[in-house]
Amino acid sequence: MLRHASKMILGQGLRSPPTRAVAVGAGTPRMYHERVVDHYNNPRNVGSFDKNDPNVGTGLVGAPACGDVMKLQIRVDDDTGKIVDACFKTFGCGSAIASSSVATEWVKGKQTEEVLTIKNTEIAKHLSLPPVKLHCSMLAEDAIKAAVKDYESKRAKSNASEEAAPVEKAADA
Amino acid sequence: MWKKKLYSSTPLSTILLRTSKIPKIHSPNSVSHKNITLLDPLLHTSASFYSSSSPFVEIEGVSFPTVGGIFFGGPTFHRENVNLFVKKKNCFYSESKSAKKLQCWNCDATADGATPFLVCQSCRSVQPVNHSIDYFQILGVERKYNIEVEKLEGKYKNWQKKLHPDLVHSKSQREREYAAEQSARVINAYRTLTDPLSRAIYILKLENVVVDEEERITDPELLAKIMELREAVEEAEGNQALNQIKAQIQDKMQYWCKSFEDAFLNKKYEDAIASIQRMTYYKRANEEIIKKL
């Protein structure tokens, strides 16, 4: 089962594919959809941005019942409000990893307001997740929202401090 | 010859006489009266089923056997075990109606209440699964979190000697099915109670507090900590480093097990669930380490 073989995927360093992938190809009852296996074997956008970078929003969510943690980060262009890059790090089952991977792919090139409309059902459908794994896609949706929220709050804070600075200068003058 | 009177209403006094448990009662007219007085003190002594009270109740220096802590006095007589107990059909107090009169499907013997009714003690036939008997009862331990895990194995094996499907080849199809189910339930009981995390979740479930399978959290401190831990495990090189982290995790697990127990005893179920969440995260991390080692 991919769940047993689930490991954190680090950058470009791929591990040997889990034996489950072989079983899936051999025509035995499919437990993980091809796309899920694909995301597991060919991970996209795994990595980390500097969380202190003002252009970066970090969403950190978890599913305590299965012990999953998911981190999704977006890099936003301040002027256009467009997400120019995204990356993720997920510790959990194959479905959770695939869901967050899909999420990073889908948010790239979109506006921050737009990605808030990405629904977990779309992710689940794309990956043909079974009912028992639907909460993994929910986790990915939560991660996107959390990342956007974090970016927005950072921006709000920096705007507030920018406004405060000229006021101080005026007061000094 | 007394068997003729099996289903007729034999006065209580006569029955008790036969069991030679009490001295002879001379006034048959006042038998029903006697019933009340005999049983009254018992109403006070027995409040719950499967309580830790002894299976016998003492009245005026004479022991009366009880079933699940409640005395049944009545006209019908158990066929084989004369000395054990009598079962009352028309009870005049309400508690007996709520009492689960567990009966063997094979020989109609009633459960003696001393041991969980998985196998009939008189004809030895395996009983169907009864979900009201919880895991703690099956393995004969007190319903609390801090149990002695060493004791579980012995009881588990004893049950399997009686219930295992391989041992019931000669019996009926019906009984073999019961054996398969009972055996599986005993295995579940053993597995659930030996592991601290599953024991915690189970004992909360018995209190009707269910841990939500699909809940998602955003607690930044906890998640950041767990993220760091999992990354450390991922990046650790060599068994020594891994074992070091493992030892740290063990400490954390013990801390949160204790925390769970305190929360549970004080009925602080929110805190109990929080402890379970942390235990789950540490357990996963531990599993990763074991895979790497």
PDB file of N, CA, C and O in Angstrom, chain B residues 145 196-198 200 252-253 256-257 260 274-284:
ATOM      1  N   TYR B 145      -7.787   3.637  32.045  1.00  0.00           N
ATOM      2  CA  TYR B 145      -6.767   3.747  31.020  1.00  0.00           C
ATOM      3  C   TYR B 145      -5.477   3.052  31.438  1.00  0.00           C
ATOM      4  O   TYR B 145      -4.836   2.376  30.642  1.00  0.00           O
ATOM      5  N   PRO B 196      -1.385   1.786  23.551  1.00  0.00           N
ATOM      6  CA  PRO B 196      -1.894   2.903  24.356  1.00  0.00           C
ATOM      7  C   PRO B 196      -2.797   3.860  23.575  1.00  0.00           C
ATOM      8  O   PRO B 196      -3.781   4.353  24.117  1.00  0.00           O
ATOM      9  N   LEU B 197      -2.449   4.106  22.310  1.00  0.00           N
ATOM     10  CA  LEU B 197      -3.249   5.066  21.553  1.00  0.00           C
ATOM     11  C   LEU B 197      -4.644   4.519  21.263  1.00  0.00           C
ATOM     12  O   LEU B 197      -5.651   5.187  21.494  1.00  0.00           O
ATOM     13  N   SER B 198      -4.710   3.269  20.768  1.00  0.00           N
ATOM     14  CA  SER B 198      -6.032   2.719  20.450  1.00  0.00           C
ATOM     15  C   SER B 198      -6.850   2.511  21.721  1.00  0.00           C
ATOM     16  O   SER B 198      -8.068   2.646  21.719  1.00  0.00           O
ATOM     17  N   ALA B 200      -6.731   4.464  24.291  1.00  0.00           N
ATOM     18  CA  ALA B 200      -7.252   5.798  24.631  1.00  0.00           C
ATOM     19  C   ALA B 200      -8.492   6.122  23.807  1.00  0.00           C
ATOM     20  O   ALA B 200      -9.509   6.566  24.339  1.00  0.00           O
ATOM     21  N   LYS B 252       8.005  11.912  24.637  1.00  0.00           N
ATOM     22  CA  LYS B 252       6.797  12.672  24.338  1.00  0.00           C
ATOM     23  C   LYS B 252       5.562  11.809  24.469  1.00  0.00           C
ATOM     24  O   LYS B 252       4.539  12.222  25.013  1.00  0.00           O
ATOM     25  N   MET B 253       5.653  10.573  23.970  1.00  0.00           N
ATOM     26  CA  MET B 253       4.515   9.663  24.037  1.00  0.00           C
ATOM     27  C   MET B 253       4.116   9.420  25.484  1.00  0.00           C
ATOM     28  O   MET B 253       2.931   9.442  25.821  1.00  0.00           O
ATOM     29  N   TRP B 256       2.350  12.431  26.863  1.00  0.00           N
ATOM     30  CA  TRP B 256       0.973  12.627  26.409  1.00  0.00           C
ATOM     31  C   TRP B 256       0.046  11.511  26.877  1.00  0.00           C
ATOM     32  O   TRP B 256      -1.152  11.728  27.061  1.00  0.00           O
ATOM     33  N   CYS B 257       0.589  10.304  27.090  1.00  0.00           N
ATOM     34  CA  CYS B 257      -0.237   9.241  27.670  1.00  0.00           C
ATOM     35  C   CYS B 257      -0.692   9.641  29.066  1.00  0.00           C
ATOM     36  O   CYS B 257      -1.858   9.481  29.437  1.00  0.00           O
ATOM     37  N   PHE B 260      -3.207  12.311  28.819  1.00  0.00           N
ATOM     38  CA  PHE B 260      -4.521  11.768  28.467  1.00  0.00           C
ATOM     39  C   PHE B 260      -5.208  11.211  29.694  1.00  0.00           C
ATOM     40  O   PHE B 260      -6.398  11.437  29.931  1.00  0.00           O
ATOM     41  N   ALA B 274      -7.091  16.283  22.551  1.00  0.00           N
ATOM     42  CA  ALA B 274      -5.828  16.949  22.165  1.00  0.00           C
ATOM     43  C   ALA B 274      -4.645  16.018  22.407  1.00  0.00           C
ATOM     44  O   ALA B 274      -3.728  15.925  21.588  1.00  0.00           O
ATOM     45  N   SER B 275      -4.680  15.310  23.540  1.00  0.00           N
ATOM     46  CA  SER B 275      -3.593  14.369  23.834  1.00  0.00           C
ATOM     47  C   SER B 275      -3.545  13.255  22.799  1.00  0.00           C
ATOM     48  O   SER B 275      -2.466  12.860  22.346  1.00  0.00           O
ATOM     49  N   ILE B 276      -4.725  12.776  22.426  1.00  0.00           N
ATOM     50  CA  ILE B 276      -4.780  11.715  21.426  1.00  0.00           C
ATOM     51  C   ILE B 276      -4.195  12.197  20.106  1.00  0.00           C
ATOM     52  O   ILE B 276      -3.457  11.461  19.433  1.00  0.00           O
ATOM     53  N   GLN B 277      -4.503  13.440  19.740  1.00  0.00           N
ATOM     54  CA  GLN B 277      -3.981  13.977  18.467  1.00  0.00           C
ATOM     55  C   GLN B 277      -2.466  13.972  18.472  1.00  0.00           C
ATOM     56  O   GLN B 277      -1.827  13.568  17.505  1.00  0.00           O
ATOM     57  N   ARG B 278      -1.905  14.437  19.581  1.00  0.00           N
ATOM     58  CA  ARG B 278      -0.437  14.460  19.649  1.00  0.00           C
ATOM     59  C   ARG B 278       0.146  13.055  19.645  1.00  0.00           C
ATOM     60  O   ARG B 278       1.163  12.790  19.005  1.00  0.00           O
ATOM     61  N   MET B 279      -0.524  12.155  20.344  1.00  0.00           N
ATOM     62  CA  MET B 279      -0.035  10.778  20.360  1.00  0.00           C
ATOM     63  C   MET B 279      -0.034  10.208  18.941  1.00  0.00           C
ATOM     64  O   MET B 279       0.884   9.477  18.554  1.00  0.00           O
ATOM     65  N   THR B 280      -1.074  10.551  18.169  1.00  0.00           N
ATOM     66  CA  THR B 280      -1.136  10.053  16.795  1.00  0.00           C
ATOM     67  C   THR B 280       0.038  10.566  15.982  1.00  0.00           C
ATOM     68  O   THR B 280       0.685   9.801  15.258  1.00  0.00           O
ATOM     69  N   TYR B 281       0.316  11.857  16.100  1.00  0.00           N
ATOM     70  CA  TYR B 281       1.420  12.440  15.340  1.00  0.00           C
ATOM     71  C   TYR B 281       2.749  11.814  15.716  1.00  0.00           C
ATOM     72  O   TYR B 281       3.570  11.478  14.857  1.00  0.00           O
ATOM     73  N   TYR B 282       2.955  11.611  17.001  1.00  0.00           N
ATOM     74  CA  TYR B 282       4.233  11.023  17.419  1.00  0.00           C
ATOM     75  C   TYR B 282       4.328   9.569  16.993  1.00  0.00           C
ATOM     76  O   TYR B 282       5.401   9.069  16.645  1.00  0.00           O
ATOM     77  N   LYS B 283       3.196   8.899  17.011  1.00  0.00           N
ATOM     78  CA  LYS B 283       3.211   7.500  16.601  1.00  0.00           C
ATOM     79  C   LYS B 283       3.596   7.382  15.128  1.00  0.00           C
ATOM     80  O   LYS B 283       4.392   6.515  14.753  1.00  0.00           O
ATOM     81  N   ARG B 284       3.047   8.276  14.297  1.00  0.00           N
ATOM     82  CA  ARG B 284       3.398   8.247  12.866  1.00  0.00           C
ATOM     83  C   ARG B 284       4.876   8.481  12.675  1.00  0.00           C
ATOM     84  O   ARG B 284       5.534   7.820  11.861  1.00  0.00           O
TER      85      ARG B 284
END
